[in-house]
Every structure is written in C-alpha cells, then in structure tokens.
PDB file of C-alpha atoms in Angstrom:
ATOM      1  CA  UNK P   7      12.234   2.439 -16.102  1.00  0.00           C
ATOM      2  CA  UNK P   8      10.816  -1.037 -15.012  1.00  0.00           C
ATOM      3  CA  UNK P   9       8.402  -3.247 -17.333  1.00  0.00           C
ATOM      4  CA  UNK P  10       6.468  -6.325 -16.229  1.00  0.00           C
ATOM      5  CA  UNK P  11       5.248  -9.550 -18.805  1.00  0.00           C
ATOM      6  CA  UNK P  12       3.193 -11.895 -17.764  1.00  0.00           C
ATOM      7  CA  UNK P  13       3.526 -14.688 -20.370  1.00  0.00           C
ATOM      8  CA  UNK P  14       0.384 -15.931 -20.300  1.00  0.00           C
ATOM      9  CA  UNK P  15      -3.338 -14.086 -21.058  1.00  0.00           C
ATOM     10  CA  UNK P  16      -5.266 -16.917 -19.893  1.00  0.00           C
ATOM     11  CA  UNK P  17      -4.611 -20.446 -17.973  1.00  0.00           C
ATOM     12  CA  UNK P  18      -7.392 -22.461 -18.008  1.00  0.00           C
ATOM     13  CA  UNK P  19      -7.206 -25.030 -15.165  1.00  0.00           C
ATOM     14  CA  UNK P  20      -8.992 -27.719 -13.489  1.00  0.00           C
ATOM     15  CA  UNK P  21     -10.381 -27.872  -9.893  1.00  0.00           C
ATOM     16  CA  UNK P  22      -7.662 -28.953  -7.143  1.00  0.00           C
ATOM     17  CA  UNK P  23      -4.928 -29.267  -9.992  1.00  0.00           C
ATOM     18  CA  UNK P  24      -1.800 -26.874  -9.166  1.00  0.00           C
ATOM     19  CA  UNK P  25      -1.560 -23.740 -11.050  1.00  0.00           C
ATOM     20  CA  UNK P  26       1.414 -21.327 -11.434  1.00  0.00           C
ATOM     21  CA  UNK P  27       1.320 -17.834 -13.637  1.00  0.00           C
ATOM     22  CA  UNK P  28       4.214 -16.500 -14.511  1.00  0.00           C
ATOM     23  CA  UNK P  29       5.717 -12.877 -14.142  1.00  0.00           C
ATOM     24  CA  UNK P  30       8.915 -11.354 -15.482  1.00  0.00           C
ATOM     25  CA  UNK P  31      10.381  -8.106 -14.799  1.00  0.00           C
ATOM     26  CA  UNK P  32      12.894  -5.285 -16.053  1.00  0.00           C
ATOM     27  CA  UNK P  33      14.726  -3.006 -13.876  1.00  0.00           C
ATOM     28  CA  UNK P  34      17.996  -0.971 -13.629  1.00  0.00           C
ATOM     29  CA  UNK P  35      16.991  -0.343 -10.278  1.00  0.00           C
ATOM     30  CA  UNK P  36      15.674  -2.527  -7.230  1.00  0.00           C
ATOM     31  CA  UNK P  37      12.405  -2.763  -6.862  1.00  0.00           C
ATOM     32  CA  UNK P  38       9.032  -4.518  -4.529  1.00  0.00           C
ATOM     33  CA  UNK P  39       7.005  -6.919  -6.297  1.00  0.00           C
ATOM     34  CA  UNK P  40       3.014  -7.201  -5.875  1.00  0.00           C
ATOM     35  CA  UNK P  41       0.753  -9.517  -7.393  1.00  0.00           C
ATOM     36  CA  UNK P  42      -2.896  -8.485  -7.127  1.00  0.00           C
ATOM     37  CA  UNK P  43      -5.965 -10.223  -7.938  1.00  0.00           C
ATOM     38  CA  UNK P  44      -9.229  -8.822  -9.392  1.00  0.00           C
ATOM     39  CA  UNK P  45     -12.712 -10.304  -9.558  1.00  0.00           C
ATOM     40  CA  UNK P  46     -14.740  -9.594 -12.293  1.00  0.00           C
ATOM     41  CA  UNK P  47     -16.219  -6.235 -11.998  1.00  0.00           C
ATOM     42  CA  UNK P  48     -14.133  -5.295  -9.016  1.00  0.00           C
ATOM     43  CA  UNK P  49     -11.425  -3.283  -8.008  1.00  0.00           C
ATOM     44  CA  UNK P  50      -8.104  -4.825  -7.567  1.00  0.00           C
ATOM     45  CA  UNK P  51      -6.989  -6.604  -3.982  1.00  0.00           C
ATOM     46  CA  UNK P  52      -3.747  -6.891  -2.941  1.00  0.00           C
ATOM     47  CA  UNK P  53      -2.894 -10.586  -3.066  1.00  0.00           C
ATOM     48  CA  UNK P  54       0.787 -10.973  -2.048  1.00  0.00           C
ATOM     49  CA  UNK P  55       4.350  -8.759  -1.836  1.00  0.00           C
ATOM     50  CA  UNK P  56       7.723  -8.977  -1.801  1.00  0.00           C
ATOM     51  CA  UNK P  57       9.477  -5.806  -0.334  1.00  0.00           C
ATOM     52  CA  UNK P  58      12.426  -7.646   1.368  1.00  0.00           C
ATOM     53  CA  UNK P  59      14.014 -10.922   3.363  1.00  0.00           C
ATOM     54  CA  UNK P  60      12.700 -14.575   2.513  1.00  0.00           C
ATOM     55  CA  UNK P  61      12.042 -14.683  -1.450  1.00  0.00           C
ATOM     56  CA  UNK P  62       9.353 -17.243  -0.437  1.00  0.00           C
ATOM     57  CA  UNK P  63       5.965 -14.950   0.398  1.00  0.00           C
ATOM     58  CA  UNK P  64       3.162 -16.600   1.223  1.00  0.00           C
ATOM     59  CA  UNK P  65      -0.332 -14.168   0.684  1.00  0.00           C
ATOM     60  CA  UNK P  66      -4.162 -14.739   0.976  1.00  0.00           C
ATOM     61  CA  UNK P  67      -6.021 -17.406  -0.112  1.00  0.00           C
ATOM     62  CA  UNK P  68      -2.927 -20.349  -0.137  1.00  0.00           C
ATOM     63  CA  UNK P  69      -1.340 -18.251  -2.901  1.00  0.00           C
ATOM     64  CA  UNK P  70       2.720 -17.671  -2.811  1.00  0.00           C
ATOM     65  CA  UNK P  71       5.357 -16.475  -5.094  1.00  0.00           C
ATOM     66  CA  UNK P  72       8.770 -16.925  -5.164  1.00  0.00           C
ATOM     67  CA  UNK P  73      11.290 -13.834  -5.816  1.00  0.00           C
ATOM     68  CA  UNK P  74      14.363 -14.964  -8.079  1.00  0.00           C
ATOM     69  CA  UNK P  75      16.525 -12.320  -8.725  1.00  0.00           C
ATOM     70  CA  UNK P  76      19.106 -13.685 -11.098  1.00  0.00           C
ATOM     71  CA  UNK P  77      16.102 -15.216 -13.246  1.00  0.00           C
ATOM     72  CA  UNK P  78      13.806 -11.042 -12.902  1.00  0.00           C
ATOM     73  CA  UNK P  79      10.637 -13.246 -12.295  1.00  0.00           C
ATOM     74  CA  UNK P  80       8.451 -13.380  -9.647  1.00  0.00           C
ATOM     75  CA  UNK P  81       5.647 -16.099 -10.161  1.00  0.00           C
ATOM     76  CA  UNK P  82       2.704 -16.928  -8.607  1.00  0.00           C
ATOM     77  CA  UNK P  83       2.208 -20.745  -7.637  1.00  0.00           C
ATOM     78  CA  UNK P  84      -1.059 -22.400  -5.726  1.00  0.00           C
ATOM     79  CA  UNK P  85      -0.821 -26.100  -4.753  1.00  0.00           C
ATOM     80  CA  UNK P  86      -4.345 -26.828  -5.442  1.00  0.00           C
ATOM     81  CA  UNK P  87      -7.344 -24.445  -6.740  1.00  0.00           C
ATOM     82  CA  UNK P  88     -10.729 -23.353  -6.199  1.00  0.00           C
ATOM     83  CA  UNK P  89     -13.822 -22.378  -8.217  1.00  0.00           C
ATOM     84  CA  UNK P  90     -13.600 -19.508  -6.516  1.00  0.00           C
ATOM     85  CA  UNK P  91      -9.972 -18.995  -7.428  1.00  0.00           C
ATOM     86  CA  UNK P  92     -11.373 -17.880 -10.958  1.00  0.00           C
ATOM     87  CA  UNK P  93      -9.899 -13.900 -11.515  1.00  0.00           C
ATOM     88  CA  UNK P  94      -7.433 -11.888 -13.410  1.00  0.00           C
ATOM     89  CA  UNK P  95      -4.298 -11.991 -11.734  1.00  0.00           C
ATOM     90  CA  UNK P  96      -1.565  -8.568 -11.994  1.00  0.00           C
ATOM     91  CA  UNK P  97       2.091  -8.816 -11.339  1.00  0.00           C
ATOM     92  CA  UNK P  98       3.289  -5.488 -10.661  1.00  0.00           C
ATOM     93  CA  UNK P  99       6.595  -3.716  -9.717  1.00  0.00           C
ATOM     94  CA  UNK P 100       7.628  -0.338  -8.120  1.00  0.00           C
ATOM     95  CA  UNK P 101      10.747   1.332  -7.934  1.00  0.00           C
ATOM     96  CA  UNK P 102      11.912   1.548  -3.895  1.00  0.00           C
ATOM     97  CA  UNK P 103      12.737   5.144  -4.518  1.00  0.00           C
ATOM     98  CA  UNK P 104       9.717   6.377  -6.082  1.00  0.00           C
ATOM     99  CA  UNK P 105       8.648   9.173  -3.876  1.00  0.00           C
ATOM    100  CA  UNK P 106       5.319   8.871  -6.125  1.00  0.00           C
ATOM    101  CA  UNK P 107       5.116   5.264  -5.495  1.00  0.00           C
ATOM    102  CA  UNK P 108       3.906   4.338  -8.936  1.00  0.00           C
ATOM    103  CA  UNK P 109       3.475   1.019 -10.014  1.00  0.00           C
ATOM    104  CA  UNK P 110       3.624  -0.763 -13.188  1.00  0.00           C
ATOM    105  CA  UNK P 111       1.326  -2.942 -14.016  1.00  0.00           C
ATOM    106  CA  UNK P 112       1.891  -6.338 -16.568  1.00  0.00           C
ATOM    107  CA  UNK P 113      -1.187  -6.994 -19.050  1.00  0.00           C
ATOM    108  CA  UNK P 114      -2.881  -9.472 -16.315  1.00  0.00           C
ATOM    109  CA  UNK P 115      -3.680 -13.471 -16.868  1.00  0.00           C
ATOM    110  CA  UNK P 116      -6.894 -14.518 -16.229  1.00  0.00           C
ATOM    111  CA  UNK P 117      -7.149 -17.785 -14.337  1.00  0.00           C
ATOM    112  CA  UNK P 118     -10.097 -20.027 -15.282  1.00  0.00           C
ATOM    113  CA  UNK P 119     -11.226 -23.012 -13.043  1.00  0.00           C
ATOM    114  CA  UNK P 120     -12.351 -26.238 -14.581  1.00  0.00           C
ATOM    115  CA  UNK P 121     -14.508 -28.297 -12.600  1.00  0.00           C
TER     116      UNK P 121
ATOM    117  CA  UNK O   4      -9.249   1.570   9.102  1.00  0.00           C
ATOM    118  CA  UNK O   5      -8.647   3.030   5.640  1.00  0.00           C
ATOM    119  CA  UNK O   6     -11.641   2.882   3.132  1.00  0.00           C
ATOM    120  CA  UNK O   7     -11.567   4.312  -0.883  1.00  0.00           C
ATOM    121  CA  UNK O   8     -14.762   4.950  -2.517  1.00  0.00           C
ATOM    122  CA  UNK O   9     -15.569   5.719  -6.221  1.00  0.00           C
ATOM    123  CA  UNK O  10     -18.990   6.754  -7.415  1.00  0.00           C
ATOM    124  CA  UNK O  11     -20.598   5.901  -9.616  1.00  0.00           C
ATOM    125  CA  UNK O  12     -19.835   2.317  -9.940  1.00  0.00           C
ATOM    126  CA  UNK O  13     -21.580   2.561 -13.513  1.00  0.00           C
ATOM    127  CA  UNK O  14     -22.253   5.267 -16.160  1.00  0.00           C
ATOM    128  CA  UNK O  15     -23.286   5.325 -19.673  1.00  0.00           C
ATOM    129  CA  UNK O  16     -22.870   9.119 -21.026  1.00  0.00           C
ATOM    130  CA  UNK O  17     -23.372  10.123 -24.599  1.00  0.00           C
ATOM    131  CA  UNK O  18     -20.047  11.467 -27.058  1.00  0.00           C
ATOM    132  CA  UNK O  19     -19.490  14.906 -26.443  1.00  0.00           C
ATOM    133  CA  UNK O  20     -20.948  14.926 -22.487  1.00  0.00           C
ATOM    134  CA  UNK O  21     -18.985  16.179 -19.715  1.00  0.00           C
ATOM    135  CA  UNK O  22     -17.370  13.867 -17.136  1.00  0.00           C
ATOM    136  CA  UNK O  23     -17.282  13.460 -13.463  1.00  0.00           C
ATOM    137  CA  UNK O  24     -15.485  10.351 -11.541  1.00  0.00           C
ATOM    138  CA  UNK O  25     -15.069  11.144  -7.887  1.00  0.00           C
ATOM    139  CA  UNK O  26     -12.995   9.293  -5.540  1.00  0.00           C
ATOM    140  CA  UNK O  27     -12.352   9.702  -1.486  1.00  0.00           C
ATOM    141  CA  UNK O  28     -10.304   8.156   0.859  1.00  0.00           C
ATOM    142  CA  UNK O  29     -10.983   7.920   4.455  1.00  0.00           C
ATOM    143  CA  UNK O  30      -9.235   6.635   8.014  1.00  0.00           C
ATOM    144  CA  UNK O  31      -5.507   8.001   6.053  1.00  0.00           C
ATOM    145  CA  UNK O  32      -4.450  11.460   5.828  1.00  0.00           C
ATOM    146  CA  UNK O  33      -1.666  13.004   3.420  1.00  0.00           C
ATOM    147  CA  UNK O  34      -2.224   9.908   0.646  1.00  0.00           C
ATOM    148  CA  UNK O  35      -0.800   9.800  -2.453  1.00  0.00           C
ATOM    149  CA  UNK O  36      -3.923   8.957  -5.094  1.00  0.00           C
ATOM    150  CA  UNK O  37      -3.919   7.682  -8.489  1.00  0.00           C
ATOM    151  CA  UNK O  38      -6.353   7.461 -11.310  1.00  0.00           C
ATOM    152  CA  UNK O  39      -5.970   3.858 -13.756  1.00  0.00           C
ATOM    153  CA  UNK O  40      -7.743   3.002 -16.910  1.00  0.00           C
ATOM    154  CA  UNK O  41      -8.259  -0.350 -17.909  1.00  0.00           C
ATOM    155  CA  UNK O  42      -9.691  -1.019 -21.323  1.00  0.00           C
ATOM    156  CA  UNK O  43     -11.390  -4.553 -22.231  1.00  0.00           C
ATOM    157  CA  UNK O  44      -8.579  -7.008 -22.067  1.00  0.00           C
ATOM    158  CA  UNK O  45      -5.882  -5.065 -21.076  1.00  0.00           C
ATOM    159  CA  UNK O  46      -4.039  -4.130 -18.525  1.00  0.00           C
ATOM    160  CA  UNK O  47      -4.132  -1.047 -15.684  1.00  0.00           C
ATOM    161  CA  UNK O  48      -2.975   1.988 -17.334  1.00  0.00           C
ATOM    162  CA  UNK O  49      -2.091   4.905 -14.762  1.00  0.00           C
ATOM    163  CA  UNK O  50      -3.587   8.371 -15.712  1.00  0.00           C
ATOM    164  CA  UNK O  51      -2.783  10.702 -12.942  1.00  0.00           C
ATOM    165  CA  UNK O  52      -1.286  10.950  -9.531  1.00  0.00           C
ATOM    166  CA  UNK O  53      -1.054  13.057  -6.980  1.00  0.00           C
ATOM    167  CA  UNK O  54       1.252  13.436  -3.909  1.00  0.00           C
ATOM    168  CA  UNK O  55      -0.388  16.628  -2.433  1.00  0.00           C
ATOM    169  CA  UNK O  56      -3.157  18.640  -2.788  1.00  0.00           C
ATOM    170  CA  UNK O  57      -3.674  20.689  -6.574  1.00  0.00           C
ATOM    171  CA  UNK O  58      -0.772  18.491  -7.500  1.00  0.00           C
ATOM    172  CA  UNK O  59      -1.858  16.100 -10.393  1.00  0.00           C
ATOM    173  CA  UNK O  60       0.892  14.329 -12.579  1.00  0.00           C
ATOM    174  CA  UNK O  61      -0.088  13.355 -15.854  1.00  0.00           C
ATOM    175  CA  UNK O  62       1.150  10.230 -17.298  1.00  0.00           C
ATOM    176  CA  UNK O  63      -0.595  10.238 -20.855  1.00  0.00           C
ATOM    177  CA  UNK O  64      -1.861  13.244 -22.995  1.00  0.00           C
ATOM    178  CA  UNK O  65      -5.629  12.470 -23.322  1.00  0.00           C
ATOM    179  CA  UNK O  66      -8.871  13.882 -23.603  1.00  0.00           C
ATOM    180  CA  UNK O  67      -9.009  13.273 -19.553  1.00  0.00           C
ATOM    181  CA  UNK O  68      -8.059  15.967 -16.520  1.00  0.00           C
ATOM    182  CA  UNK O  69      -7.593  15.192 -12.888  1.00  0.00           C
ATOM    183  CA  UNK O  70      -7.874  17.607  -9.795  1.00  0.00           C
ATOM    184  CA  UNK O  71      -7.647  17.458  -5.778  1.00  0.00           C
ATOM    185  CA  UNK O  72      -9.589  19.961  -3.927  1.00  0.00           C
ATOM    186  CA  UNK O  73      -9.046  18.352  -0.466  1.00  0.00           C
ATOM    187  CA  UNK O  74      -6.718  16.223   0.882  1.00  0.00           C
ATOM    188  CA  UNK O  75      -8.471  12.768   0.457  1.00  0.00           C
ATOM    189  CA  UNK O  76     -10.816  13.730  -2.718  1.00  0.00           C
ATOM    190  CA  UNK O  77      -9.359  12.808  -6.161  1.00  0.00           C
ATOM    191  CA  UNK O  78     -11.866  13.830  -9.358  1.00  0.00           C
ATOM    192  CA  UNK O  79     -11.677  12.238 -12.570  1.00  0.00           C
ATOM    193  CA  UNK O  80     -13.532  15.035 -15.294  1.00  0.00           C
ATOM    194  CA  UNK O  81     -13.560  15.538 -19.487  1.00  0.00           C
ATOM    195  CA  UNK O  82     -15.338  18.319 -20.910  1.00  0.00           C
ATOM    196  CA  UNK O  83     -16.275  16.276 -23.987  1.00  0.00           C
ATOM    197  CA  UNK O  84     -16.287  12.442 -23.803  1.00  0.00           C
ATOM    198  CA  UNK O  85     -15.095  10.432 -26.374  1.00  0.00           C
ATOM    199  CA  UNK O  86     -16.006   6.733 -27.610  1.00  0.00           C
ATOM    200  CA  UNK O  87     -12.022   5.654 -26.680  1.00  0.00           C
ATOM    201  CA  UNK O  88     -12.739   6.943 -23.056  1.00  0.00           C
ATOM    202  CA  UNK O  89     -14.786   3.976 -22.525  1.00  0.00           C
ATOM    203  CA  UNK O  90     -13.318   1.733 -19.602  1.00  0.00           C
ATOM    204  CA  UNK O  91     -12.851   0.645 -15.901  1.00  0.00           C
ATOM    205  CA  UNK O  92     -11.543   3.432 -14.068  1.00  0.00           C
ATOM    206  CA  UNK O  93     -10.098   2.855 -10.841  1.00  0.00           C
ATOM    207  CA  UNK O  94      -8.825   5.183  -8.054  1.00  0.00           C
ATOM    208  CA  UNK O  95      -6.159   4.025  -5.336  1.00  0.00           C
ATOM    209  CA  UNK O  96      -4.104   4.864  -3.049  1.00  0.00           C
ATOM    210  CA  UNK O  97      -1.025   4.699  -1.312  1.00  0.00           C
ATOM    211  CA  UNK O  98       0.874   6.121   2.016  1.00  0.00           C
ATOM    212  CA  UNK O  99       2.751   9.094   0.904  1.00  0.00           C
ATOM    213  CA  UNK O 100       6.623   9.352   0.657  1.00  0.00           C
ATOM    214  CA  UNK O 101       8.901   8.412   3.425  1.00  0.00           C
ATOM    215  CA  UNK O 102       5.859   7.981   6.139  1.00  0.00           C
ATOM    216  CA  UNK O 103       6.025   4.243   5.168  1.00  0.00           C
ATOM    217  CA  UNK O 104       8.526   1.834   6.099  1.00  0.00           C
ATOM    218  CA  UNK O 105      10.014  -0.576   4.245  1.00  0.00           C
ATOM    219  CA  UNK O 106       8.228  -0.856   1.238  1.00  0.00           C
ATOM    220  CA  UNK O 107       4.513  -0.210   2.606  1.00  0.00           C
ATOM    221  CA  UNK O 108       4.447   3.147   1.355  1.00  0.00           C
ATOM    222  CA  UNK O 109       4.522   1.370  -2.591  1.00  0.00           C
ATOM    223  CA  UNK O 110       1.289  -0.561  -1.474  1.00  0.00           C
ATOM    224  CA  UNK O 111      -1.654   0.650  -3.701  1.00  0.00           C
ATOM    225  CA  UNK O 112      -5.084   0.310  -1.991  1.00  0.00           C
ATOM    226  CA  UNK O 113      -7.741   0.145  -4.837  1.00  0.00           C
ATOM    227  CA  UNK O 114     -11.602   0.906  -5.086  1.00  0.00           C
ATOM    228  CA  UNK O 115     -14.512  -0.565  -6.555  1.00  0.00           C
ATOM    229  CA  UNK O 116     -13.942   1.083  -9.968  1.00  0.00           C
ATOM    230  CA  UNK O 117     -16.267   2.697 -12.104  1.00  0.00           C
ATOM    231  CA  UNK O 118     -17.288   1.282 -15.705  1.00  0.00           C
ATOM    232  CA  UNK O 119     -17.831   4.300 -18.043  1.00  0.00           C
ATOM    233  CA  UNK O 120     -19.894   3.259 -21.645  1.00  0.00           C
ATOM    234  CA  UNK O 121     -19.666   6.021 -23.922  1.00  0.00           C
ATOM    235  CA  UNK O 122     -22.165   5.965 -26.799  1.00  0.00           C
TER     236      UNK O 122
END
C-alpha cells in the first residue's frame, strides 16, 4: 500500500519569491509520482510526473520537482511565482503495476501569493 | 483529442433525494474511469473505478453507487442523499491496463467536477 504527506496545508508566499511544497511518500513497491494542481472550483490538471530517467522533471508553468529516492520525497520547487500561481497543489503516487491505475492522493497544500 | 465532461457542475438537492452525477469521456476508447470525493479542506478521496464496462470497484462502503452502461459513460447515483454526501465530486480517467507505455497508462485525466450541497 503507498501513502503520500504533504507537510504543509498552506504556504503563504510573496510575488516573485521562490516557493517549494513538500511531498513524502510510502511504498513497498516502485511507483510514478504526479503532482497536480487545482484552481479553485476546478477539476484537477496534471502539473508534472515522474515515471522514469532524470529525477529532475520540469512541468507547466516553470514548475519542477525533483525525485529522491533514498529521502521517498518528491517536492515541488518554482524559482519565482505568480499571482496566478495561487491553487491547491496534490502530490500523488501510483503503484507501476496497478492494472487499475489508482492513485493516491496526499491532503493537498494550498499555495497563496502575496503581492 | 480526449475530453471528460461532468454535469451538472452544481446541485443543491434536499436530504433524502435521489442522486444523479454523470460523467463521459470522449476521443479514448476502453478507459479506465474513476469517481473522487473531496470534502472542504481535504483531500481527493477515490469512490469507484472501473476498468470495463458493468465493472465498478468500490473503495469505501457509503451511502453512494456507481454504474457504466457504455464504454465511456460513468454515473454517480444515491437513492437517498445524505447531509455527509455534500462535496466536489470529480470523474477521471485514465488509459486502461497495458495499452500505455511506460507509466502513461497511471495518468489520471480529470473533469470540471461537480459541487453537490445537500440541505
């Protein structure tokens, strides 16, 4: 079974500044990594993945994460953010052998932009 | 390219009414679907899937049932709502079993959600 925590509910940040949210996983088996972003009232977009090769993976909107194995985490860094940056944020995981391919979900952080 | 709709996109029902969430998929064939709550604050919390047509996995016991008539349609019903069924429901979707490569096949494609208010 895997489980995801994401450490923080909320980071409150200011325009520009850099902004990382953290994720943590638990597996006994190997797994993808997603992070997704939703917008309030909206469904939820896929915002980056890691399903194999560089641990660095870049995804929409300047966002990347970097996959660390020995450390579970996979966290989401931006070098400098936007107003329009404001959203929940999900780190997720899914087993690579899940013929269902079911995800699981962490509790979300929302991300708050400061002007 | 693939599109997932969800009507309505809002709905307040009384306790006790009947429920009907209705999701489709369309430019994909043979997807696996899923149904997600998310209460106020919280995190997505999977409710069904389905990996073929008439079969629905349930992931919680609840006051909530799931069906697939056709390939891309996933429905979302209750017989008799309840003020804890209150909540963003979303429907996805992914590429089913082996047809994806490397990983693509755990990709979940999401809709629009609909935001039930039961009173």
């Amino acid at each position: 079974a895997q489980s995801v925590t994401q450490l923080d509910s909320q980071v409150p940040v200011f325009e520009e500044a850099p902004v990382e949210l953290r994720c943590n996983y638990s597996s006994s088996v190997s797994v993808y990594l997603f992070w997704y972003v939703q917008y309030p009232n909206q469904g939820l977009q896929l915002l980056l993945k890691y399903l194999s090769g560089s641990t660095l993976v870049k995804g929409i909107n300047g966002f990347e994460a970097e996959f660390n194995k020995s450390q579970t985490s996979f966290h989401l860094r931006k070098p400098s953010v936007h107003i329009s940056d404001t959203a929940e944020y999900f780190c997720a995981v899914s087993d690579r052998d899940s013929s269902a391919s079911k995800i699981i979900f962490g509790s979300g952080t929302r991300l708050s932009i400061r002007p | 390219s693939q599109t997932i709709h969800q009507w309505p996109a809002t709905l307040v029902q009384p306790v006790g009414s009947p429920l009907s969430l209705e999701c489709t998929v369309e430019g994909t064939s043979n997807p696996n679907l899923y149904w997600y709550r998310q209460a106020a604050g919280r995190g997505l919390q999977l409710l069904f899937y389905s990996v073929g047509i008439g079969q629905i996995s349930s992931e919680v016991p609840q006051n909530l049932s799931a069906s697939r008539p056709q390939d891309r349609q996933f429905i979302l019903s209750s017989k008799k709502l309840l003020l804890s069924d209150s909540g963003f429901y979303l429907c996805a979707w992914s590429i089913r079993g082996t047809s994806g490569r490397g990983g693509t096949k755990n990709i979940q494609y999401f809709g629009a959600g609909t935001r039930l208010s039961v009173l």
